[in-house]
């Protein structure tokens, strides 16, 4: 009887341990299932994040292209400004040269006017002298 009781006890112990292992196995299976689900969710999140990263990279590349285009426009505008400055400087030099020519022409005109006035004075004096001679000659002819 004692050995029968030991056998039943061993059997019950073995069944209890088997039940515990089965319970642990079921818990492990549930845990594995939960981890697999979490892994699947995480993979979906990673895929979504990669897509978002890809889109963001494309947006960054597009923004870089826009920045480069804007830089080129700015450089072109700077070149236009530089060209306009050069044209302005050339125009200023032309204006300065024209002013000098005007001043020289004014001086020439002033000198010519003075010469004309001197010539008029001389011719008026000569006319007066000739009129006096004519008057004297008329007087002598009478």
C-alpha positions as a printed Julia matrix, in Angstrom:
142×3 Matrix{Float64}:
  0.0     0.0      0.0
  2.84    2.3      0.84
  4.37    1.67    -2.54
  1.01    2.17    -4.21
  0.7     5.49    -2.41
  4.21    6.42    -3.52
  3.41    5.49    -7.09
  0.2     7.56    -7.0
  2.13   10.41    -5.4
  4.82   10.15    -8.09
  2.17   10.0    -10.75
  0.35   13.0     -9.26
  3.64   14.88    -8.97
  4.48   14.07   -12.57
  1.0    15.2    -13.7
  1.28   18.36   -11.61
  4.66   19.12   -13.09
  3.37   18.34   -16.57
  0.38   20.63   -15.94
  2.73   23.36   -14.73
  4.94   22.92   -17.78
  1.86   22.97   -19.99
  0.71   26.16   -18.25
  4.18   27.65   -18.64
  4.18   26.55   -22.28
  0.74   28.14   -22.83
  1.92   31.34   -21.1
  5.06   31.28   -23.22
  2.94   30.72   -26.36
  0.69   33.66   -25.38
  3.75   35.75   -24.65
  5.33   34.74   -27.99
  2.08   35.59   -29.77
  1.99   38.99   -28.05
  5.67   39.6    -28.91
  5.02   38.55   -32.53
  2.06   40.93   -32.66
  4.19   43.68   -31.15
  6.96   42.85   -33.66
  4.45   43.02   -36.52
  3.16   46.39   -35.24
  6.72   47.63   -34.81
  7.61   46.52   -38.34
  4.59   48.4    -39.67
  5.7    51.46   -37.7
  9.25   51.08   -39.05
  7.9    50.78   -42.61
  5.74   53.87   -42.1
  8.69   55.72   -40.59
 10.88   54.72   -43.56
  8.23   55.97   -45.97
  7.96   59.2    -44.01
 11.77   59.48   -44.01
 11.83   58.89   -47.77
  9.21   61.6    -48.3
 11.09   63.94   -45.98
 14.33   63.29   -47.88
 12.54   64.08   -51.14
 11.18   67.29   -49.62
 14.66   68.2    -48.38
 16.13   67.51   -51.83
 13.42   69.64   -53.43
 14.1    72.42   -50.92
 17.84   72.18   -51.67
 17.1    72.52   -55.38
 14.95   75.55   -54.68
 17.72   77.07   -52.57
 20.26   76.43   -55.33
 17.93   77.98   -57.91
 17.43   80.99   -55.64
 21.2    81.3    -55.19
 21.64   81.27   -58.96
 18.99   83.97   -59.29
 20.72   86.04   -56.63
 24.07   85.63   -58.39
 22.5    86.63   -61.7
 20.93   89.66   -60.04
 24.29   90.59   -58.51
 25.88   90.38   -61.94
 23.14   92.59   -63.35
 23.68   95.1    -60.54
 27.43   95.08   -61.18
 26.84   95.63   -64.9
 24.43   98.47   -64.12
 27.01  100.03   -61.79
 29.62   99.85   -64.55
 27.18  101.46   -66.99
 26.4   104.15   -64.43
 30.1   104.86   -63.88
 30.65  105.05   -67.64
 27.69  107.42   -67.95
 29.08  109.59   -65.13
 32.41  109.74   -66.91
 30.65  110.76   -70.12
 28.72  113.46   -68.24
 31.96  114.74   -66.67
 33.63  114.82   -70.1
 30.61  116.65   -71.56
 30.74  119.19   -68.72
 34.42  119.79   -69.46
 33.59  120.25   -73.14
 30.8   122.7    -72.23
 33.15  124.66   -69.99
 35.79  124.74   -72.72
 33.15  125.87   -75.25
 31.99  128.58   -72.84
 35.55  129.81   -72.45
 36.01  129.8    -76.24
 32.73  131.67   -76.66
 33.76  134.18   -74.02
 37.11  134.69   -75.74
 35.39  134.99   -79.12
 32.93  137.53   -77.69
 35.82  139.52   -76.25
 37.59  139.4    -79.6
 34.39  140.5    -81.34
 33.95  143.37   -78.92
 37.59  144.38   -79.42
 37.15  144.15   -83.19
 33.96  146.23   -82.97
 35.74  148.87   -80.93
 38.57  148.87   -83.45
 36.2   148.99   -86.42
 34.14  151.75   -84.75
 37.37  153.7    -84.24
 38.4   153.04   -87.85
 34.94  154.09   -89.09
 35.12  157.25   -87.05
 38.6   157.9    -88.44
 37.41  157.27   -92.0
 34.36  159.47   -91.49
 36.64  162.21   -90.23
 38.84  161.79   -93.31
 35.77  161.86   -95.58
 34.51  164.95   -93.83
 37.89  166.58   -94.25
 37.98  165.61   -97.9
 34.51  167.04   -98.49
 35.5   170.19   -96.82
 38.58  170.42   -99.0
 36.53  169.8   -102.12
 34.21  172.64  -101.5
